[in-house]
Short mmCIF file of C-alpha atoms and ligand atoms in Angstrom, two decimals:
data_model
loop_
_atom_site.label_atom_id
_atom_site.label_comp_id
_atom_site.label_asym_id
_atom_site.label_seq_id
_atom_site.Cartn_x
_atom_site.Cartn_y
_atom_site.Cartn_z
CA MET A 1 -35.16 -3.71 -45.16
CA THR A 2 -34.96 -0.28 -46.72
CA GLY A 3 -36.18 3.13 -45.70
CA LYS A 4 -35.23 6.01 -43.43
CA MET A 5 -34.99 6.46 -39.69
CA GLN A 6 -34.33 9.31 -37.27
CA GLY A 7 -31.20 9.28 -35.09
CA VAL A 8 -30.32 11.51 -32.13
CA THR A 9 -26.89 12.64 -33.27
CA LEU A 10 -23.98 14.31 -31.51
CA VAL A 11 -22.29 16.83 -33.77
CA ALA A 12 -19.14 18.78 -32.82
CA ASP A 13 -16.28 20.67 -34.50
CA TRP A 14 -12.84 19.06 -34.94
CA ASP A 15 -10.61 21.75 -33.41
CA PRO A 16 -7.63 20.18 -31.57
CA LYS A 17 -6.12 22.15 -28.68
CA PRO A 18 -2.59 23.50 -29.26
CA GLY A 19 0.01 20.75 -28.92
CA PHE A 20 -2.46 17.91 -29.60
CA LYS A 21 -0.90 15.17 -31.72
CA LEU A 22 -2.88 12.52 -33.58
CA GLY A 23 -2.58 9.19 -31.75
CA THR A 24 -1.98 5.94 -33.61
CA LYS A 25 -5.70 5.08 -33.62
CA ASP A 26 -6.94 8.62 -34.25
CA ILE A 27 -8.38 9.65 -37.62
CA GLU A 28 -7.99 13.31 -38.64
CA GLY A 29 -11.33 15.12 -38.60
CA ARG A 30 -13.31 12.06 -37.54
CA GLN A 31 -12.11 10.13 -34.48
CA THR A 32 -9.90 10.50 -31.41
CA TYR A 33 -9.18 8.65 -28.20
CA LEU A 34 -8.92 11.98 -26.33
CA GLY A 35 -12.29 13.65 -26.94
CA SER A 36 -11.97 16.61 -24.58
CA LEU A 37 -8.75 17.76 -26.29
CA VAL A 38 -10.30 17.86 -29.74
CA TRP A 39 -14.06 18.31 -30.02
CA ARG A 40 -15.60 21.74 -29.66
CA ASN A 41 -19.13 23.22 -29.66
CA PRO A 42 -21.15 20.02 -29.17
CA ARG A 43 -24.79 20.03 -30.23
CA ILE A 44 -27.47 17.40 -30.50
CA GLU A 45 -29.41 17.12 -33.76
CA ILE A 46 -32.08 14.68 -34.87
CA ARG A 47 -30.81 13.58 -38.29
CA GLU A 48 -32.16 11.20 -40.93
CA TYR A 49 -30.34 7.94 -41.76
CA ASP A 50 -30.77 4.97 -44.07
CA ILE A 51 -31.84 1.80 -42.26
CA PRO A 52 -28.62 -0.26 -42.00
CA THR A 53 -28.10 -3.62 -43.69
CA PRO A 54 -26.14 -6.44 -42.00
CA GLY A 55 -22.87 -7.97 -43.17
CA PRO A 56 -22.43 -11.77 -42.97
CA GLU A 57 -21.62 -11.80 -39.23
CA GLU A 58 -23.87 -8.91 -38.23
CA VAL A 59 -27.42 -8.48 -36.99
CA ILE A 60 -29.93 -5.65 -37.18
CA LEU A 61 -31.90 -4.96 -34.01
CA GLU A 62 -35.08 -2.98 -33.71
CA VAL A 63 -34.31 -0.87 -30.64
CA LYS A 64 -36.87 -1.18 -27.83
CA ALA A 65 -35.22 0.73 -24.97
CA CYS A 66 -32.02 2.70 -24.35
CA GLY A 67 -30.92 4.41 -21.14
CA ILE A 68 -29.16 7.78 -21.00
CA CYS A 69 -25.65 7.41 -19.56
CA GLY A 70 -23.50 10.05 -17.88
CA SER A 71 -21.10 9.83 -20.79
CA ASP A 72 -23.89 10.92 -23.20
CA VAL A 73 -24.35 13.95 -20.98
CA HIS A 74 -20.61 14.68 -20.94
CA MET A 75 -20.23 14.35 -24.71
CA ALA A 76 -22.93 16.99 -25.18
CA GLN A 77 -21.61 19.27 -22.43
CA ALA A 78 -18.95 21.94 -23.08
CA GLU A 79 -16.44 23.62 -20.79
CA LYS A 80 -16.24 27.45 -20.91
CA ASP A 81 -13.75 27.22 -23.79
CA GLY A 82 -16.21 25.12 -25.80
CA TYR A 83 -14.42 21.76 -25.53
CA ILE A 84 -16.50 18.72 -24.54
CA PHE A 85 -16.27 17.24 -21.03
CA TYR A 86 -15.94 13.62 -22.18
CA PRO A 87 -12.25 12.62 -22.34
CA GLY A 88 -12.40 9.28 -24.18
CA LEU A 89 -12.92 7.64 -27.56
CA THR A 90 -15.26 9.70 -29.72
CA GLY A 91 -16.01 10.04 -33.42
CA PHE A 92 -18.58 12.58 -34.54
CA PRO A 93 -21.12 12.91 -35.99
CA SER A 94 -22.46 9.79 -34.32
CA ILE A 95 -25.86 8.58 -33.12
CA LEU A 96 -25.59 8.33 -29.31
CA GLY A 97 -27.02 5.60 -27.05
CA HIS A 98 -25.23 2.51 -25.74
CA GLU A 99 -27.34 1.00 -22.92
CA PHE A 100 -29.97 -0.71 -25.02
CA SER A 101 -32.12 -3.70 -25.83
CA GLY A 102 -34.16 -4.73 -28.82
CA VAL A 103 -35.30 -7.58 -31.03
CA VAL A 104 -33.41 -9.20 -33.89
CA VAL A 105 -35.07 -8.30 -37.19
CA GLU A 106 -32.38 -9.35 -39.66
CA ALA A 107 -29.17 -11.37 -39.45
CA GLY A 108 -26.26 -12.15 -41.76
CA LYS A 109 -25.76 -15.76 -42.83
CA ASN A 110 -22.84 -16.38 -40.44
CA ALA A 111 -24.37 -14.62 -37.44
CA ARG A 112 -24.89 -17.09 -34.57
CA ASP A 113 -27.12 -16.88 -31.53
CA LYS A 114 -24.97 -17.84 -28.51
CA ARG A 115 -28.06 -19.01 -26.59
CA THR A 116 -28.89 -21.74 -29.10
CA ASN A 117 -25.57 -22.04 -30.96
CA LYS A 118 -27.67 -21.79 -34.13
CA PRO A 119 -28.40 -18.97 -36.59
CA PHE A 120 -30.82 -16.27 -35.40
CA LYS A 121 -34.45 -16.91 -36.33
CA GLY A 122 -35.59 -13.31 -35.89
CA GLY A 123 -37.69 -11.95 -33.04
CA GLU A 124 -35.20 -12.79 -30.27
CA ALA A 125 -35.04 -10.29 -27.40
CA VAL A 126 -31.40 -9.26 -26.97
CA THR A 127 -28.97 -6.72 -25.59
CA SER A 128 -25.40 -5.97 -26.64
CA GLU A 129 -22.07 -5.03 -25.23
CA GLU A 130 -21.20 -1.42 -25.99
CA MET A 131 -17.50 -2.24 -26.48
CA LEU A 132 -16.91 -3.77 -29.90
CA TRP A 133 -13.62 -5.53 -29.10
CA CYS A 134 -11.81 -6.68 -32.20
CA GLY A 135 -10.95 -10.26 -31.20
CA GLN A 136 -7.61 -10.03 -32.99
CA CYS A 137 -5.30 -7.77 -30.99
CA ARG A 138 -3.02 -9.04 -28.22
CA PRO A 139 -5.31 -8.13 -25.25
CA CYS A 140 -8.33 -9.68 -27.03
CA ALA A 141 -6.37 -12.83 -27.88
CA ASP A 142 -5.26 -13.02 -24.24
CA GLY A 143 -8.90 -12.89 -23.08
CA GLN A 144 -8.84 -9.21 -22.05
CA PRO A 145 -11.47 -7.62 -24.34
CA ASN A 146 -11.97 -4.63 -22.01
CA HIS A 147 -8.48 -3.54 -23.01
CA CYS A 148 -8.82 -4.08 -26.78
CA GLU A 149 -6.31 -2.07 -28.80
CA GLN A 150 -8.67 -1.65 -31.77
CA LEU A 151 -11.85 -0.83 -29.88
CA ASP A 152 -14.98 0.65 -31.37
CA GLU A 153 -17.69 1.87 -29.01
CA VAL A 154 -21.39 1.89 -29.86
CA GLY A 155 -22.78 5.40 -29.43
CA PHE A 156 -19.31 6.98 -29.13
CA ASN A 157 -17.46 6.54 -32.42
CA ILE A 158 -19.99 4.39 -34.26
CA ASN A 159 -23.75 4.82 -34.45
CA GLY A 160 -25.67 3.99 -31.28
CA ALA A 161 -29.23 3.16 -30.27
CA TYR A 162 -31.10 6.47 -30.04
CA THR A 163 -32.83 5.48 -33.25
CA LYS A 164 -35.05 2.73 -34.65
CA TYR A 165 -32.57 0.17 -36.01
CA ILE A 166 -28.98 -0.58 -35.13
CA LYS A 167 -26.36 -2.80 -36.75
CA LEU A 168 -24.07 -4.87 -34.51
CA PRO A 169 -21.64 -7.79 -34.77
CA ALA A 170 -23.25 -11.03 -33.54
CA ARG A 171 -20.32 -11.64 -31.17
CA THR A 172 -21.39 -8.87 -28.76
CA ILE A 173 -25.10 -9.80 -28.69
CA TRP A 174 -26.61 -11.56 -25.64
CA SER A 175 -30.05 -13.11 -25.36
CA LEU A 176 -32.67 -11.64 -23.04
CA GLU A 177 -34.98 -14.62 -23.57
CA PRO A 178 -34.26 -15.87 -19.99
CA LEU A 179 -36.16 -12.77 -18.75
CA ARG A 180 -39.44 -13.81 -20.39
CA LYS A 181 -40.48 -16.00 -17.46
CA ASN A 182 -40.51 -13.29 -14.80
CA TYR A 183 -40.90 -9.97 -16.64
CA LYS A 184 -43.71 -8.27 -18.52
CA GLU A 185 -42.99 -7.54 -22.21
CA GLU A 186 -41.97 -3.87 -21.74
CA ASP A 187 -39.94 -4.69 -18.62
CA ILE A 188 -37.86 -7.28 -20.51
CA PHE A 189 -36.51 -4.41 -22.56
CA ILE A 190 -36.17 -1.97 -19.65
CA ALA A 191 -34.21 -4.64 -17.76
CA GLY A 192 -32.26 -5.34 -20.95
CA SER A 193 -31.23 -1.69 -21.21
CA LEU A 194 -29.82 -1.92 -17.66
CA VAL A 195 -27.64 -4.97 -18.37
CA GLU A 196 -24.70 -2.89 -19.65
CA PRO A 197 -24.26 -0.64 -16.58
CA THR A 198 -24.93 -3.63 -14.31
CA CYS A 199 -22.15 -5.53 -16.11
CA VAL A 200 -19.75 -2.64 -15.44
CA ALA A 201 -20.45 -3.17 -11.73
CA TYR A 202 -20.23 -6.96 -12.03
CA ASN A 203 -16.92 -6.76 -13.87
CA ALA A 204 -15.61 -4.42 -11.16
CA VAL A 205 -16.60 -6.20 -7.95
CA ILE A 206 -16.70 -9.85 -9.07
CA GLU A 207 -14.24 -10.19 -11.95
CA ARG A 208 -11.63 -7.56 -11.04
CA GLY A 209 -12.27 -7.31 -7.29
CA GLY A 210 -12.34 -11.10 -6.97
CA GLY A 211 -15.84 -11.21 -5.47
CA ILE A 212 -16.72 -11.69 -1.82
CA LYS A 213 -17.50 -14.53 0.55
CA PRO A 214 -21.05 -14.70 1.96
CA GLY A 215 -20.96 -12.74 5.20
CA ASP A 216 -18.44 -10.14 4.01
CA ARG A 217 -18.98 -6.43 4.59
CA VAL A 218 -18.85 -4.03 1.64
CA VAL A 219 -18.89 -0.27 1.13
CA ILE A 220 -19.90 1.34 -2.16
CA LEU A 221 -19.00 5.00 -2.64
CA GLY A 222 -21.30 6.76 -5.09
CA ALA A 223 -24.88 5.72 -5.89
CA GLY A 224 -24.90 6.30 -9.62
CA PRO A 225 -26.34 3.41 -11.65
CA VAL A 226 -23.06 1.45 -11.45
CA GLY A 227 -22.80 1.94 -7.67
CA ILE A 228 -26.42 0.92 -7.19
CA ALA A 229 -25.91 -2.16 -9.37
CA ALA A 230 -22.88 -3.09 -7.24
CA CYS A 231 -25.11 -2.97 -4.13
CA ALA A 232 -27.58 -5.37 -5.79
CA ILE A 233 -24.86 -7.77 -6.97
CA LEU A 234 -22.99 -7.87 -3.64
CA LYS A 235 -26.19 -8.30 -1.63
CA ARG A 236 -27.03 -11.23 -3.86
CA ALA A 237 -23.49 -12.56 -3.42
CA GLY A 238 -24.20 -12.80 0.30
CA ALA A 239 -22.75 -9.62 1.85
CA SER A 240 -23.83 -9.28 5.47
CA GLN A 241 -23.65 -5.48 5.37
CA VAL A 242 -23.87 -3.37 2.21
CA ILE A 243 -23.13 0.28 2.98
CA ILE A 244 -23.78 2.99 0.41
CA SER A 245 -22.04 6.38 0.72
CA GLU A 246 -23.92 9.07 -1.21
CA THR A 247 -24.85 12.71 -0.69
CA GLN A 248 -27.96 12.80 -2.87
CA PRO A 249 -31.10 11.49 -1.13
CA GLU A 250 -32.93 10.09 -4.21
CA ARG A 251 -29.92 8.05 -5.28
CA ALA A 252 -29.29 6.78 -1.76
CA ALA A 253 -32.95 5.72 -1.53
CA MET A 254 -32.61 3.75 -4.78
CA ALA A 255 -29.48 2.00 -3.50
CA LEU A 256 -31.32 1.07 -0.29
CA LYS A 257 -34.22 -0.26 -2.34
CA LEU A 258 -32.03 -2.45 -4.57
CA GLY A 259 -29.59 -3.96 -2.10
CA ALA A 260 -27.88 -1.57 0.33
CA ASP A 261 -28.55 -2.02 4.04
CA TYR A 262 -27.10 1.26 5.37
CA HIS A 263 -26.69 4.77 4.00
CA VAL A 264 -23.85 7.09 4.98
CA ASN A 265 -24.13 10.71 3.91
CA PRO A 266 -20.56 12.06 3.90
CA ALA A 267 -21.84 15.63 3.57
CA LYS A 268 -23.54 15.34 6.95
CA GLU A 269 -21.48 12.82 8.95
CA ASP A 270 -17.91 11.57 9.05
CA PHE A 271 -17.63 8.70 6.54
CA ALA A 272 -14.98 6.68 8.41
CA ASP A 273 -16.55 7.12 11.84
CA ARG A 274 -19.92 6.01 10.55
CA VAL A 275 -18.61 2.95 8.63
CA LEU A 276 -16.62 1.84 11.71
CA GLU A 277 -19.73 2.32 13.84
CA ILE A 278 -22.00 0.30 11.51
CA THR A 279 -19.45 -2.51 11.24
CA GLU A 280 -18.69 -2.47 14.99
CA GLY A 281 -15.06 -1.62 14.35
CA MET A 282 -14.49 -4.28 11.69
CA GLY A 283 -14.34 -2.08 8.58
CA ALA A 284 -14.98 -3.74 5.23
CA ASP A 285 -13.74 -6.58 3.01
CA MET A 286 -14.44 -4.62 -0.14
CA PHE A 287 -14.79 -0.98 -1.13
CA MET A 288 -15.82 0.27 -4.54
CA GLU A 289 -14.84 3.81 -5.59
CA ALA A 290 -17.62 4.95 -7.93
CA THR A 291 -17.63 8.69 -7.25
CA GLY A 292 -14.80 9.90 -9.50
CA LEU A 293 -13.57 12.03 -6.57
CA PRO A 294 -10.59 10.02 -5.25
CA THR A 295 -8.92 12.94 -3.44
CA VAL A 296 -12.17 13.55 -1.53
CA VAL A 297 -13.08 9.96 -0.65
CA TYR A 298 -9.77 8.10 -0.37
CA PRO A 299 -8.65 9.49 3.00
CA GLY A 300 -11.85 8.15 4.59
CA ILE A 301 -11.43 4.73 2.94
CA GLU A 302 -7.83 4.60 4.13
CA ARG A 303 -8.85 5.42 7.69
CA VAL A 304 -11.39 2.57 7.73
CA ILE A 305 -8.75 0.16 6.37
CA TRP A 306 -6.26 1.37 9.00
CA GLU A 307 -8.59 1.46 12.00
CA GLY A 308 -10.93 -1.38 11.04
CA ARG A 309 -9.97 -4.93 12.09
CA THR A 310 -10.56 -6.56 8.69
CA LEU A 311 -7.42 -7.68 6.86
CA LEU A 312 -7.15 -8.26 3.11
CA THR A 313 -9.50 -5.46 2.11
CA THR A 314 -9.85 -4.87 -1.63
CA LEU A 315 -10.60 -1.41 -3.01
CA VAL A 316 -11.92 -1.51 -6.57
CA VAL A 317 -11.52 1.73 -8.50
CA THR A 318 -14.30 1.97 -11.06
CA ALA A 319 -15.01 5.66 -11.67
CA ARG A 320 -12.65 7.53 -13.97
CA ALA A 321 -10.75 10.51 -12.59
CA GLU A 322 -7.64 12.39 -13.57
CA ALA A 323 -6.80 13.24 -9.95
CA LYS A 324 -4.15 11.21 -8.12
CA MET A 325 -5.20 9.10 -5.12
CA PRO A 326 -3.39 10.05 -1.90
CA VAL A 327 -2.33 6.50 -0.97
CA THR A 328 -0.19 5.61 2.05
CA GLY A 329 1.67 2.43 1.10
CA GLU A 330 2.24 1.58 4.77
CA VAL A 331 -1.52 1.14 5.30
CA LEU A 332 -1.72 -1.35 2.45
CA GLN A 333 1.28 -3.23 3.86
CA VAL A 334 0.16 -3.45 7.48
CA ARG A 335 -3.46 -4.25 6.64
CA LYS A 336 -2.64 -6.61 3.74
CA ALA A 337 -4.93 -4.44 1.61
CA ARG A 338 -4.90 -3.90 -2.13
CA ILE A 339 -6.24 -1.50 -4.74
CA VAL A 340 -7.34 -2.77 -8.15
CA GLY A 341 -8.60 -0.90 -11.18
CA ALA A 342 -11.58 -1.97 -13.26
CA GLN A 343 -12.82 -0.82 -16.64
CA GLY A 344 -15.42 -2.09 -19.06
CA HIS A 345 -18.02 -4.82 -19.02
CA SER A 346 -17.04 -7.33 -21.71
CA GLY A 347 -15.80 -10.91 -21.51
CA HIS A 348 -15.39 -13.20 -18.46
CA GLY A 349 -19.03 -14.38 -18.68
CA ASN A 350 -20.24 -11.05 -17.30
CA PHE A 351 -23.21 -10.49 -19.62
CA PRO A 352 -24.86 -13.93 -19.43
CA ARG A 353 -24.37 -14.08 -15.65
CA VAL A 354 -25.95 -10.66 -15.10
CA ILE A 355 -28.87 -11.60 -17.35
CA ASP A 356 -29.37 -14.85 -15.43
CA CYS A 357 -29.26 -12.94 -12.12
CA MET A 358 -31.90 -10.57 -13.49
CA ALA A 359 -33.97 -13.52 -14.72
CA THR A 360 -34.02 -15.05 -11.25
CA GLY A 361 -34.85 -12.17 -8.94
CA MET A 362 -32.28 -9.38 -9.27
CA ASP A 363 -34.76 -6.90 -10.69
CA MET A 364 -33.02 -3.65 -11.66
CA THR A 365 -36.02 -2.08 -13.46
CA PRO A 366 -36.85 0.33 -10.56
CA MET A 367 -33.64 2.19 -11.57
CA SER A 368 -35.39 3.41 -14.71
CA THR A 369 -37.29 6.30 -13.11
CA LYS A 370 -38.40 8.16 -16.25
CA LYS A 371 -39.45 6.93 -19.72
CA ILE A 372 -39.23 9.25 -22.73
CA SER A 373 -39.65 9.26 -26.52
CA LEU A 374 -36.93 9.75 -29.16
CA GLU A 375 -37.95 13.41 -29.64
CA GLU A 376 -37.54 14.05 -25.90
CA LEU A 377 -33.96 12.72 -25.78
CA PRO A 378 -32.07 15.96 -26.63
CA GLU A 379 -33.74 18.07 -23.94
CA ASN A 380 -33.33 15.31 -21.33
CA ILE A 381 -29.62 14.82 -22.11
CA ILE A 382 -29.15 18.57 -21.61
CA LYS A 383 -31.24 18.65 -18.42
CA LEU A 384 -29.06 15.93 -16.86
CA GLN A 385 -26.13 18.38 -16.91
CA THR A 386 -27.65 20.11 -13.91
CA ASP A 387 -30.35 17.80 -12.51
CA ARG A 388 -29.26 14.43 -11.08
CA SER A 389 -32.53 13.59 -9.36
CA GLU A 390 -33.61 10.91 -11.86
CA CYS A 391 -31.67 7.66 -11.45
CA LYS A 392 -31.94 6.52 -15.07
CA ILE A 393 -33.91 8.11 -17.91
CA THR A 394 -34.84 5.58 -20.57
CA TYR A 395 -35.81 6.10 -24.19
CA VAL A 396 -38.60 3.64 -24.94
CA ALA A 397 -39.47 3.08 -28.60
CA ARG A 398 -43.20 2.94 -29.34
ZN1 LIG B 401 -22.64 4.15 -20.20
ZN1 LIG B 402 -8.88 -6.22 -29.69
#
């Protein structure tokens, strides 16, 4: 395939803050693992690109849908001094977009379809991991791809999916064909674009948190897409009570629609009192911290662990935050509780399991509350800086 395509591109100036030193994986002028210390004056431009061609182990997808993520918003958002909000791996200019689905239109000769264990035929509906783990470093070799030491990230330091065609290694591609039975054509791709954030939740509560037993009680703090997905997964895993803590009414309503049983609004009522009341003094087997505000929410979590009668509670920390958590070790000791961290979505069978859950009733498509065109992406990414009322805005290719 040859020709040109438009890509929604993040452009920024390489202007490291005083004292910044290039890390071992950083590339002067192009890439850093500490975005907010380096990139200044972000702007979004629609630029023209050549349609990519695949290497022997790569595939080209025609993009069908791609959701806007909070990290897209934070890459395009500047502090007063001009530096971008987003703290992580970034390499600009780069086409944004990492929560996507599409169809295979071209594949290299060694690219294999994991669904069939045969070469791709073309036309398969697929999604992809956003983390392009290398497969060769020590964490990858140990089966820990979410901690890859040579990571590339689609839509962060290499070109993403806010465009028409995208090139990816076959190893990160997962089939959406199981969705064909229960979803309309467009919804296959909307659902497919929600697999990545749902896998972040699955990796957190099932893989890292160790999952739950049917009948367990769970509390999710923060009803962003990952928090909402955790509600859906844990309800399906058999939780007897799924409690969502969220201040924003639209997001709480979406969590209640997709799996939560109770809503606590910590801006209007005491979080710990209310959770203890709902659980009749038992507290919870699992908490998930998905707000990014640990200093605000942790004291309430700790009080429920301390005063609730459930032992062996697991708190999974999913949201990123620089702030320290005010943890009392004594509470963890007496209540046999633990705190675990979770990052990423890759490996551990997360993608195929989430897709099979979606194929058999865990419909996440209501999360996509607004559909837009490629041209409408820049204004919507900017608008999300101040307006959080939409749950997920999705670029749909037409
Ligand atoms: Zn994301
Ligand atoms: Zn690696």
